[in-house]
Short mmCIF file of C-alpha atoms and ligand atoms in Angstrom, two decimals:
data_model
loop_
_atom_site.label_atom_id
_atom_site.label_comp_id
_atom_site.label_asym_id
_atom_site.label_seq_id
_atom_site.Cartn_x
_atom_site.Cartn_y
_atom_site.Cartn_z
CA MET A 1318 -3.87 -18.81 -25.15
CA LYS A 1319 -1.20 -19.99 -23.36
CA ILE A 1320 1.96 -18.79 -21.12
CA GLU A 1321 5.18 -19.15 -22.77
CA ARG A 1322 7.78 -17.16 -21.03
CA VAL A 1323 8.13 -15.73 -17.68
CA GLU A 1324 11.20 -13.33 -17.19
CA ALA A 1325 12.67 -10.45 -14.86
CA LYS A 1326 15.11 -7.87 -15.76
CA THR A 1327 16.84 -5.52 -13.80
CA PHE A 1328 17.50 -2.08 -14.17
CA SER A 1329 18.71 1.23 -12.71
CA TYR A 1330 17.20 4.70 -12.01
CA ILE A 1331 18.07 7.68 -10.15
CA THR A 1332 16.01 8.98 -7.37
CA ASN A 1333 16.18 11.15 -4.11
CA GLN A 1334 14.45 8.55 -1.75
CA SER A 1335 16.46 6.54 0.44
CA ARG A 1336 15.52 3.78 2.93
CA ASP A 1337 16.37 3.79 6.63
CA THR A 1338 17.61 0.73 8.61
CA ASP A 1339 14.22 -0.22 9.51
CA GLY A 1340 13.31 0.09 6.16
CA HIS A 1341 10.96 3.56 6.39
CA SER A 1342 11.78 5.87 3.42
CA HIS A 1343 13.00 9.56 3.71
CA PRO A 1344 14.51 12.21 1.18
CA GLY A 1345 18.20 12.23 0.47
CA PRO A 1346 20.66 13.48 -2.11
CA ASP A 1347 20.35 12.18 -6.20
CA SER A 1348 21.57 8.56 -6.04
CA PRO A 1349 21.44 5.65 -7.99
CA ALA A 1350 18.83 2.69 -7.23
CA THR A 1351 17.60 -0.51 -9.10
CA THR A 1352 14.25 -2.08 -9.23
CA ALA A 1353 13.31 -5.08 -11.75
CA ILE A 1354 10.12 -5.77 -14.24
CA LEU A 1355 8.62 -9.06 -14.30
CA THR A 1356 7.03 -9.71 -17.96
CA ILE A 1357 4.64 -12.87 -18.59
CA THR A 1358 4.55 -13.55 -22.25
CA CYS A 1359 2.03 -15.81 -24.18
CA ASP A 1360 2.54 -17.59 -27.37
CA ASP A 1361 0.19 -15.33 -29.67
CA GLY A 1362 2.84 -12.31 -27.80
CA THR A 1363 0.54 -10.50 -25.47
CA SER A 1364 2.42 -9.94 -22.26
CA GLY A 1365 1.67 -8.47 -18.79
CA HIS A 1366 4.36 -6.27 -16.64
CA VAL A 1367 4.79 -5.18 -13.31
CA ILE A 1368 7.54 -3.25 -11.46
CA ALA A 1369 8.63 -5.45 -8.36
CA ARG A 1370 11.40 -5.16 -6.35
CA PRO A 1371 14.63 -7.36 -7.77
CA GLY A 1372 14.83 -9.64 -4.65
CA ASP A 1373 10.98 -10.68 -5.50
CA VAL A 1374 11.82 -11.83 -9.01
CA GLU A 1375 14.78 -13.37 -8.35
CA GLU A 1376 15.93 -15.75 -11.27
CA ASN A 1377 16.25 -18.65 -8.74
CA LEU A 1378 12.73 -17.94 -7.79
CA LEU A 1379 11.41 -18.22 -11.28
CA LYS A 1380 13.02 -20.92 -12.24
CA ALA A 1381 12.13 -23.11 -8.92
CA PHE A 1382 8.53 -22.21 -8.14
CA VAL A 1383 6.96 -19.83 -10.92
CA ARG A 1384 7.95 -21.21 -14.15
CA PRO A 1385 6.78 -24.71 -13.21
CA VAL A 1386 3.32 -23.43 -12.88
CA LEU A 1387 2.65 -20.97 -15.14
CA VAL A 1388 4.29 -22.10 -18.20
CA GLY A 1389 1.86 -23.61 -20.63
CA ALA A 1390 -1.09 -22.79 -18.47
CA ASP A 1391 -4.13 -20.97 -20.01
CA PRO A 1392 -3.68 -17.42 -18.38
CA MET A 1393 -7.28 -16.81 -17.82
CA GLY A 1394 -6.82 -19.71 -14.85
CA HIS A 1395 -5.84 -17.11 -12.50
CA GLU A 1396 -7.02 -18.14 -9.57
CA ALA A 1397 -5.83 -21.92 -10.55
CA ILE A 1398 -2.66 -20.67 -11.04
CA TRP A 1399 -2.57 -18.31 -7.98
CA GLN A 1400 -3.48 -21.61 -5.77
CA GLY A 1401 -0.89 -23.58 -7.52
CA LEU A 1402 1.50 -20.90 -6.11
CA TYR A 1403 -0.16 -20.72 -2.81
CA LYS A 1404 0.13 -24.53 -2.45
CA TRP A 1405 4.18 -24.57 -2.80
CA GLN A 1406 4.78 -21.75 -0.45
CA ARG A 1407 4.48 -24.10 2.61
CA GLY A 1408 7.27 -26.60 0.93
CA SER A 1409 9.58 -23.71 -0.35
CA ALA A 1410 11.33 -23.39 2.62
CA ALA A 1411 10.08 -19.67 3.09
CA LYS A 1412 11.66 -18.43 -0.05
CA LEU A 1413 8.08 -18.62 -2.13
CA THR A 1414 6.68 -14.87 -0.09
CA ASP A 1415 3.83 -13.19 -0.72
CA ARG A 1416 5.58 -10.51 -2.06
CA VAL A 1417 6.60 -13.10 -4.79
CA LEU A 1418 3.10 -14.46 -5.16
CA CYS A 1419 1.72 -10.81 -5.67
CA ALA A 1420 4.49 -10.00 -8.17
CA VAL A 1421 3.32 -12.76 -10.62
CA ASP A 1422 -0.33 -11.98 -9.76
CA LEU A 1423 0.08 -8.57 -10.82
CA ALA A 1424 1.63 -8.91 -14.52
CA LEU A 1425 -1.05 -11.79 -14.94
CA TRP A 1426 -3.82 -9.46 -14.29
CA ASP A 1427 -1.86 -6.96 -16.64
CA LEU A 1428 -1.53 -9.74 -19.33
CA ILE A 1429 -5.70 -10.60 -18.60
CA GLY A 1430 -6.53 -7.42 -19.28
CA LYS A 1431 -4.58 -6.61 -22.10
CA ALA A 1432 -5.91 -9.94 -23.80
CA CYS A 1433 -9.50 -8.86 -23.14
CA GLY A 1434 -9.05 -5.42 -23.88
CA GLN A 1435 -10.05 -4.02 -20.59
CA PRO A 1436 -8.91 -2.28 -17.42
CA VAL A 1437 -8.31 -4.62 -14.47
CA TRP A 1438 -10.34 -2.68 -12.44
CA LYS A 1439 -13.74 -2.83 -14.56
CA LEU A 1440 -12.62 -7.11 -14.77
CA LEU A 1441 -12.66 -7.12 -11.04
CA GLY A 1442 -16.14 -5.24 -10.50
CA GLY A 1443 -15.95 -1.77 -11.80
CA TYR A 1444 -17.46 -0.08 -9.04
CA ARG A 1445 -16.04 3.38 -9.81
CA ASP A 1446 -14.27 5.58 -12.17
CA LYS A 1447 -12.60 7.88 -9.80
CA ILE A 1448 -11.80 7.97 -5.85
CA LEU A 1449 -10.49 10.60 -3.09
CA ALA A 1450 -7.21 9.73 -2.10
CA TYR A 1451 -5.67 10.52 0.98
CA GLY A 1452 -2.47 12.49 1.40
CA SER A 1453 -0.11 9.95 3.41
CA THR A 1454 3.14 11.53 4.52
CA MET A 1455 6.28 10.16 5.06
CA CYS A 1456 8.08 9.04 8.59
CA GLY A 1457 8.91 11.61 10.67
CA ASP A 1458 12.64 12.61 10.30
CA ASP A 1459 15.38 15.09 11.76
CA LEU A 1460 15.53 17.12 8.12
CA LYS A 1461 15.11 20.83 8.92
CA GLY A 1462 12.42 22.36 6.72
CA GLY A 1463 11.37 18.41 6.21
CA LEU A 1464 9.08 16.51 8.82
CA ALA A 1465 10.87 17.00 12.13
CA THR A 1466 8.37 18.37 14.57
CA PRO A 1467 4.66 18.78 15.09
CA ASP A 1468 4.78 21.91 13.39
CA ASP A 1469 6.47 21.14 10.47
CA TYR A 1470 3.72 18.36 9.89
CA ALA A 1471 0.95 20.94 10.24
CA ARG A 1472 2.40 23.17 7.34
CA PHE A 1473 2.83 20.18 5.37
CA ALA A 1474 -0.94 19.51 6.22
CA GLU A 1475 -1.72 23.01 5.41
CA TRP A 1476 -0.01 22.42 1.66
CA LEU A 1477 -1.56 19.09 0.99
CA VAL A 1478 -5.33 20.39 1.83
CA ASN A 1479 -5.15 23.82 0.95
CA VAL A 1480 -2.67 23.79 -1.98
CA ARG A 1481 -2.76 20.27 -3.56
CA GLY A 1482 -6.05 19.86 -3.14
CA TYR A 1483 -6.31 16.62 -0.61
CA LYS A 1484 -9.44 15.87 1.10
CA ALA A 1485 -7.52 13.62 3.95
CA VAL A 1486 -4.26 13.16 5.23
CA LYS A 1487 -2.61 10.25 7.12
CA LEU A 1488 0.31 11.12 9.16
CA HIS A 1489 3.16 8.41 9.68
CA GLY A 1490 4.35 9.47 13.17
CA TRP A 1491 8.44 9.03 13.86
CA MET A 1492 10.34 5.78 14.23
CA PRO A 1493 13.54 4.63 14.89
CA PRO A 1494 16.05 5.12 14.23
CA VAL A 1495 15.24 8.69 13.88
CA PRO A 1496 16.65 10.32 16.79
CA GLY A 1497 14.29 10.50 19.83
CA ALA A 1498 11.87 7.84 18.35
CA PRO A 1499 9.08 5.92 19.40
CA ASP A 1500 7.34 8.74 21.61
CA VAL A 1501 4.27 8.52 22.02
CA ARG A 1502 3.73 11.94 23.19
CA LYS A 1503 5.17 13.78 20.42
CA ASP A 1504 2.80 11.60 17.90
CA TYR A 1505 0.15 12.91 19.70
CA ALA A 1506 1.36 16.80 19.58
CA ALA A 1507 1.98 16.05 15.89
CA CYS A 1508 -1.64 14.63 15.14
CA ALA A 1509 -3.00 17.82 17.39
CA ALA A 1510 -0.99 20.30 15.46
CA VAL A 1511 -2.50 18.77 11.93
CA ARG A 1512 -5.99 18.82 13.54
CA GLU A 1513 -5.50 22.23 14.70
CA ALA A 1514 -4.28 23.61 11.73
CA LEU A 1515 -6.98 21.83 9.42
CA GLY A 1516 -10.16 22.59 11.41
CA PRO A 1517 -12.59 20.15 13.00
CA ASP A 1518 -14.00 18.64 9.62
CA ILE A 1519 -11.21 16.99 7.42
CA PRO A 1520 -10.61 13.24 7.95
CA LEU A 1521 -7.28 12.50 9.31
CA MET A 1522 -5.71 9.52 10.42
CA LEU A 1523 -2.50 8.22 12.05
CA ASP A 1524 0.33 5.02 11.42
CA PRO A 1525 2.27 5.58 14.11
CA ASN A 1526 5.61 3.52 15.54
CA HIS A 1527 4.57 -0.12 15.04
CA TRP A 1528 5.69 -1.30 18.70
CA TYR A 1529 3.81 0.54 21.20
CA SER A 1530 2.80 -0.95 24.47
CA ARG A 1531 -0.86 -1.28 25.19
CA THR A 1532 -0.99 1.19 27.44
CA ASP A 1533 0.58 3.72 25.43
CA SER A 1534 -1.66 2.75 22.69
CA LEU A 1535 -4.55 3.31 25.13
CA TRP A 1536 -3.15 6.57 26.11
CA LEU A 1537 -2.54 7.64 22.10
CA CYS A 1538 -5.99 6.18 20.98
CA GLN A 1539 -8.06 8.23 23.88
CA ARG A 1540 -6.38 11.46 22.74
CA LEU A 1541 -6.89 10.59 18.99
CA GLU A 1542 -10.80 10.24 19.81
CA GLU A 1543 -10.66 13.57 21.36
CA LEU A 1544 -9.26 14.75 17.98
CA ASN A 1545 -11.67 13.48 15.84
CA TYR A 1546 -9.53 11.01 14.26
CA PHE A 1547 -11.11 8.76 11.47
CA TRP A 1548 -8.70 5.99 12.02
CA ILE A 1549 -5.42 4.72 13.48
CA GLU A 1550 -3.82 1.76 12.25
CA GLU A 1551 -0.71 -0.97 13.29
CA MET A 1552 0.28 0.83 17.09
CA MET A 1553 0.69 -2.71 18.13
CA GLU A 1554 2.91 -5.88 16.67
CA GLU A 1555 -0.12 -7.27 14.71
CA ALA A 1556 0.73 -11.28 15.86
CA SER A 1557 -0.80 -10.26 19.12
CA MET A 1558 -4.75 -10.48 17.69
CA SER A 1559 -5.85 -10.27 21.09
CA SER A 1560 -4.06 -7.20 21.96
CA TYR A 1561 -6.08 -5.74 19.22
CA GLN A 1562 -9.13 -7.40 20.64
CA TRP A 1563 -9.02 -5.24 24.05
CA LEU A 1564 -7.78 -1.89 22.72
CA THR A 1565 -11.16 -2.12 20.09
CA SER A 1566 -13.35 -2.81 22.81
CA LYS A 1567 -12.03 0.19 24.49
CA THR A 1568 -11.88 3.00 22.17
CA PRO A 1569 -15.55 3.18 20.61
CA ARG A 1570 -15.36 6.48 19.15
CA LEU A 1571 -12.19 5.92 17.07
CA ASN A 1572 -11.45 3.17 14.54
CA ILE A 1573 -8.99 0.87 14.54
CA CYS A 1574 -8.04 -0.20 11.25
CA GLY A 1575 -5.83 -3.39 10.41
CA PRO A 1576 -4.06 -6.28 9.96
CA GLU A 1577 -1.64 -4.68 7.52
CA SER A 1578 1.45 -6.31 7.55
CA MET A 1579 0.51 -9.30 9.68
CA THR A 1580 0.89 -12.42 7.53
CA GLY A 1581 -2.15 -15.07 6.64
CA LYS A 1582 -3.43 -13.26 3.81
CA HIS A 1583 -7.28 -13.19 3.70
CA TRP A 1584 -7.47 -15.98 6.68
CA THR A 1585 -5.93 -13.63 9.03
CA ARG A 1586 -8.09 -10.67 8.09
CA ALA A 1587 -11.36 -13.30 8.50
CA GLU A 1588 -9.96 -13.90 11.84
CA TRP A 1589 -9.76 -10.47 12.91
CA ALA A 1590 -13.10 -9.63 11.60
CA ALA A 1591 -15.08 -12.53 13.02
CA ASN A 1592 -12.99 -12.11 16.45
CA GLY A 1593 -13.70 -7.84 16.69
CA ALA A 1594 -10.10 -6.99 16.60
CA CYS A 1595 -10.90 -4.09 14.43
CA ASP A 1596 -13.38 -1.69 13.15
CA MET A 1597 -11.95 -1.55 9.61
CA LEU A 1598 -9.97 -4.32 8.09
CA ARG A 1599 -7.01 -3.60 5.95
CA THR A 1600 -5.66 -4.87 2.94
CA GLY A 1601 -3.23 -4.23 0.02
CA VAL A 1602 -1.90 -6.52 -2.82
CA TRP A 1603 1.55 -6.63 -1.65
CA ASP A 1604 0.64 -7.65 2.20
CA VAL A 1605 -1.71 -10.75 0.81
CA GLY A 1606 -0.32 -11.93 -2.52
CA GLY A 1607 -2.01 -10.34 -4.85
CA ILE A 1608 -5.11 -9.01 -6.37
CA GLY A 1609 -6.90 -12.33 -5.45
CA PRO A 1610 -6.70 -12.16 -1.91
CA ALA A 1611 -6.81 -8.77 -1.62
CA MET A 1612 -10.41 -9.05 -3.44
CA LYS A 1613 -11.67 -11.89 -1.06
CA THR A 1614 -10.58 -9.67 2.05
CA ALA A 1615 -12.85 -7.15 0.06
CA LYS A 1616 -15.62 -9.32 -0.21
CA MET A 1617 -15.29 -10.69 2.97
CA ALA A 1618 -15.43 -7.45 5.06
CA GLU A 1619 -18.71 -6.46 3.29
CA SER A 1620 -19.87 -9.43 4.48
CA PHE A 1621 -19.23 -8.35 7.98
CA HIS A 1622 -20.75 -4.57 7.04
CA MET A 1623 -16.62 -3.47 7.30
CA SER A 1624 -14.97 -1.11 4.79
CA CYS A 1625 -11.98 -2.63 3.71
CA GLU A 1626 -8.98 0.03 3.62
CA VAL A 1627 -6.30 -0.71 0.89
CA HIS A 1628 -2.61 -0.46 2.02
CA GLY A 1629 -0.10 1.10 -0.26
CA THR A 1630 0.00 2.89 -3.66
CA GLY A 1631 0.30 1.40 -7.25
CA ALA A 1632 -1.66 -0.08 -10.32
CA GLY A 1633 -2.56 -3.49 -8.26
CA ASN A 1634 -4.32 -1.67 -5.09
CA MET A 1635 -6.12 1.13 -7.47
CA ALA A 1636 -7.47 -1.64 -9.33
CA VAL A 1637 -8.90 -3.26 -5.94
CA VAL A 1638 -10.16 0.31 -4.76
CA ALA A 1639 -11.76 0.54 -8.06
CA ALA A 1640 -13.23 -2.69 -8.11
CA ILE A 1641 -15.25 -2.35 -4.42
CA PRO A 1642 -17.74 -0.53 -2.77
CA ASN A 1643 -16.65 -0.95 0.66
CA THR A 1644 -13.50 1.62 1.15
CA ASN A 1645 -13.17 4.77 1.56
CA PHE A 1646 -10.05 6.22 0.22
CA TYR A 1647 -7.14 5.63 -2.21
CA GLU A 1648 -3.84 5.60 -0.33
CA ARG A 1649 -1.23 8.40 -2.34
CA GLY A 1650 2.25 8.76 -1.33
CA LEU A 1651 4.56 8.57 0.41
CA LEU A 1652 4.69 12.43 0.41
CA HIS A 1653 6.99 14.67 2.12
CA PRO A 1654 7.86 18.81 1.38
CA PHE A 1655 11.21 17.75 -0.53
CA VAL A 1656 9.73 15.24 -2.58
CA ASP A 1657 7.94 16.03 -6.03
CA TYR A 1658 5.12 12.86 -5.65
CA ASP A 1659 3.96 14.09 -9.35
CA GLN A 1660 7.26 13.84 -11.12
CA PRO A 1661 7.48 10.51 -12.85
CA ARG A 1662 10.35 8.20 -11.89
CA GLN A 1663 12.78 7.68 -15.17
CA TYR A 1664 10.90 4.32 -16.65
CA GLN A 1665 7.59 5.97 -16.26
CA ASN A 1666 5.99 8.09 -18.72
CA ARG A 1667 2.77 8.96 -16.65
CA ILE A 1668 2.58 8.09 -12.72
CA ASP A 1669 0.02 5.52 -12.14
CA ASP A 1670 -2.19 7.67 -9.59
CA GLU A 1671 -2.16 10.87 -10.86
CA MET A 1672 -4.83 13.12 -8.61
CA ASP A 1673 -6.69 16.41 -9.94
CA ALA A 1674 -7.28 19.25 -8.29
CA ASP A 1675 -10.14 18.21 -6.25
CA GLY A 1676 -8.35 15.15 -4.28
CA TYR A 1677 -9.63 12.75 -6.90
CA VAL A 1678 -7.63 10.02 -8.65
CA HIS A 1679 -9.20 8.56 -11.62
CA PHE A 1680 -8.83 5.47 -12.89
CA SER A 1681 -7.08 4.65 -16.13
CA GLN A 1682 -9.22 3.38 -19.16
CA ALA A 1683 -6.24 1.49 -20.78
CA PRO A 1684 -6.07 -2.03 -20.90
CA GLY A 1685 -4.57 -3.78 -18.29
CA LEU A 1686 -3.51 -2.42 -14.77
CA GLY A 1687 -3.05 0.56 -16.51
CA GLN A 1688 0.73 1.55 -15.97
CA ASP A 1689 2.26 3.55 -18.47
CA LEU A 1690 6.00 2.52 -18.73
CA ASN A 1691 9.02 3.87 -20.83
CA LEU A 1692 9.87 0.29 -21.67
CA ALA A 1693 12.84 1.92 -24.06
CA TYR A 1694 14.25 3.48 -20.67
CA ILE A 1695 14.29 -0.01 -19.13
CA GLU A 1696 16.33 -1.87 -21.81
CA ALA A 1697 18.42 0.93 -22.45
CA ASN A 1698 19.51 0.78 -18.21
CA LEU A 1699 19.65 -3.04 -17.71
CA VAL A 1700 22.03 -4.08 -15.04
MG1 MG B 787 0.52 1.85 7.55
#
């Protein structure tokens, strides 16, 4: 079995979500958007797919870096393929990003699962067939009835828990360019309102503005200790590991979770664990360059008796949380009062992460990553 083709196609769909100038998603009017599908095909016709941002699977990247490593290779040698791409990153003039590595790795794992007739999460370890999700809100906004006030967060959190069935909630605070953001005291007010609305026991987490100072971060963390929050993540620029060591040493009753967006894959995460810069490690397939380095992070965390909390949604991250013992939740979102998260996008027959009324996401028994894509829609809407 040998890889024969690697191809990406860009297609259009309609969405009611748009990104602000800092890249955060908010609800808006229905408008056209584009995304892409990356497909790896073998000589026996077996293929694997993943949905990716068009910029991560551009033809010039596939031609220069991806096809030279993949075409002719045995797809079961996923580590050799990943290492081949990784070693090329240094000489690629920063063009071969971790997100490109991730897109290739996910499509390859989808192919491997289909070739083996097994879901990827079972090939990786098969630790569990379901997991509790936490409802992960969008960032705050200034939309009437949206997430504009601490009370808006409280009412939405009540809906998430009491109506939709979530057993845990994570807030994203207000971030620029939303007017008035960032404001550490307003972030705290939203956290307090949600704790007040949901009672003392439900696990709550916070992902605030990412550029607070040490003193603002410490002030917020000490308030969250009083509110019995479970973890906080990325409240400061993560490139400063010593700032996180300092904060972790001063917040014994709040878990510091990280790093999320810091570069350096599993190596950076090993440094954070070894240097006491966090209580819980963070990984995510799109942050660290695929399932391979995400699994290395999780196993390294287990070796330090640490949990590894997986960042982000989608089939690739689901495969990781299903495979490992040392994680608490699956991150489901981003959620907002104006967005129907349970509705498939036009290019999906089914969303990746359907959740039952008790707050559990169940892992697909289908071979591959478990994405149920509407390939006819994609072919009919190519850009
Ligand atoms: Mg985060």
